C-alpha positions as a printed Julia matrix, in Angstrom:
158×3 Matrix{Float64}:
  -9.81  -10.96    9.85
  -6.94   -8.82    8.65
  -8.23   -5.83    6.75
  -7.07   -2.32    5.96
  -9.46    0.44    6.94
 -11.66    2.3     4.49
  -9.56    5.37    5.18
  -6.43    3.58    3.95
  -8.31    2.36    0.9
  -9.44    5.93    0.24
  -5.91    7.21    0.83
  -4.68    4.85   -1.86
  -7.36    6.19   -4.2
  -6.27    9.77   -3.46
  -2.6     8.94   -4.13
  -3.52    7.07   -7.32
  -5.48   10.12   -8.48
  -2.48   12.38   -7.86
  -0.08    9.89   -9.46
  -2.18    9.66  -12.62
  -1.04   13.2   -13.47
   2.14   13.65  -11.42
   3.29   16.76  -13.29
   0.23   18.74  -12.18
  -0.81   20.11   -8.81
  -4.27   19.05   -7.7
  -6.53   20.82   -5.23
  -8.35   18.88   -2.54
 -11.6    19.83   -4.29
 -10.48   18.44   -7.65
  -9.27   15.21   -6.02
 -12.6    14.87   -4.2
 -14.46   15.33   -7.47
 -12.29   12.85   -9.4
 -12.39   10.17   -6.68
 -16.01   10.85   -5.65
 -14.93   11.01   -2.01
 -16.12   13.69    0.37
 -14.0    16.83    0.58
 -13.5    16.54    4.37
 -12.21   12.97    3.93
  -9.87   13.97    1.1
  -8.56   16.94    3.1
  -7.9    14.75    6.13
  -6.1    12.16    4.0
  -3.99   14.76    2.2
  -2.81   16.11    5.57
  -1.82   12.63    6.75
  -0.1    11.84    3.45
   1.74   15.17    3.54
   2.97   14.55    7.1
   4.33   11.2     5.93
   6.08   12.77    2.94
   3.9    11.01    0.37
   2.56   14.26   -1.09
   3.98   17.75   -1.44
   1.78   20.79   -1.18
   2.02   24.38   -2.33
  -0.18   27.28   -1.36
  -1.48   30.0    -3.6
  -3.37   30.42   -6.84
  -1.39   27.66   -8.54
  -1.07   25.54   -5.42
  -2.21   22.05   -4.69
  -0.86   18.6    -4.05
   1.27   16.16   -5.98
   3.44   13.16   -5.17
   7.12   13.95   -4.54
   8.3    10.85   -6.4
   7.01    8.38   -8.99
   4.2     6.01   -8.06
   6.57    3.1    -8.67
   8.67    4.2    -5.68
   5.8     4.61   -3.18
   5.02    1.34   -1.43
   1.76    0.0    -0.05
   3.53   -0.23    3.32
   4.25    3.51    3.27
   0.6     4.28    2.56
  -0.61    2.05    5.4
   2.01    3.49    7.77
   0.92    7.04    6.9
  -2.75    6.44    7.64
  -2.94    3.57   10.13
   0.54    3.34   11.58
   2.98    0.45   11.22
   1.58   -2.98   10.34
   1.34   -5.16   13.45
  -0.99   -8.14   13.33
  -0.45   -8.92   17.02
   0.64   -6.8    19.96
   4.1    -8.36   20.0
   4.55   -7.82   16.24
   4.8    -4.07   16.62
   7.86   -2.02   17.42
   6.65   -1.11   20.89
   5.09   -4.23   22.35
   3.11   -3.81   25.53
   2.11   -7.44   25.96
   2.49   -8.71   29.52
   2.59  -12.32   28.3
   5.37  -11.92   25.75
   7.99  -13.64   27.94
   5.87  -16.79   28.39
   4.09  -16.87   25.03
   4.98  -19.72   22.68
   3.28  -18.26   19.59
   4.74  -14.76   19.46
   7.77  -15.66   17.38
   5.62  -17.31   14.71
   3.28  -14.3    14.53
   6.31  -12.01   14.24
   7.48  -14.06   11.24
   4.02  -13.73    9.66
   4.05  -10.0    10.32
   7.51   -9.66    8.73
   6.34  -11.57    5.63
   3.3    -9.32    5.29
   5.5    -6.26    5.7
   7.91   -7.47    3.0
   5.0    -8.05    0.61
   3.61   -4.57    1.29
   7.07   -3.05    0.8
   7.33   -4.78   -2.6
   3.91   -3.61   -3.84
   4.0    -0.12   -5.33
   1.35    2.54   -5.77
   1.84    2.12   -9.53
   0.86   -1.54   -9.17
  -2.02   -0.78   -6.8
  -3.42    1.8    -9.22
  -3.01   -0.37  -12.33
  -0.23    1.75  -13.86
   2.08   -1.28  -13.69
   1.34   -4.97  -13.78
   1.44   -6.98  -10.56
   3.22  -10.3   -10.62
   0.75  -12.91   -9.41
   2.1   -15.67   -7.24
   0.56  -19.0    -8.06
   1.54  -21.7    -5.55
   0.73  -24.48   -7.98
   3.41  -23.13  -10.34
   6.07  -22.62   -7.71
   6.95  -26.33   -7.43
   9.98  -27.62   -9.27
   9.3   -27.3   -12.98
   9.67  -30.63  -14.74
  10.99  -30.65  -18.29
   8.58  -31.76  -20.98
   9.21  -35.2   -22.47
  11.29  -35.14  -25.65
   9.3   -34.53  -28.8
   6.34  -33.01  -26.93
   5.95  -29.28  -27.53
   4.89  -27.1   -24.64
   1.69  -25.1   -24.6
   1.37  -21.38  -24.13
């Protein structure tokens, strides 16, 4: 099963908390209180997110954390990369493959295509969408077929 870790899920919650009031600096303690996550977890996540450039920090009496750019320009892929590393569903899908069977494997190319499609989807999904600040377009396969025109004289339904 493909699944992001709890830490990545929590990291998204932390970023969403910061993005809900992007003009303010937030302390790790205030983020922990608002998200109901443990302070050690929030502190660890903020360090990882800062290293990845997804939050800025300032020290001092008026210090704290805030996102350096709008939530609409932070992708789900960036969040996952910051906490878990690059998305790679198989060994050969990553940037630095160490698979001894790669030269004789007949399935690697297909898995690399799947990995690339997942990566594109994660790149297109923003923190604003993840946090509910913006709507997410829902793909519905049954509606993606060629749209047939309605017969003449028959009004469409909404």
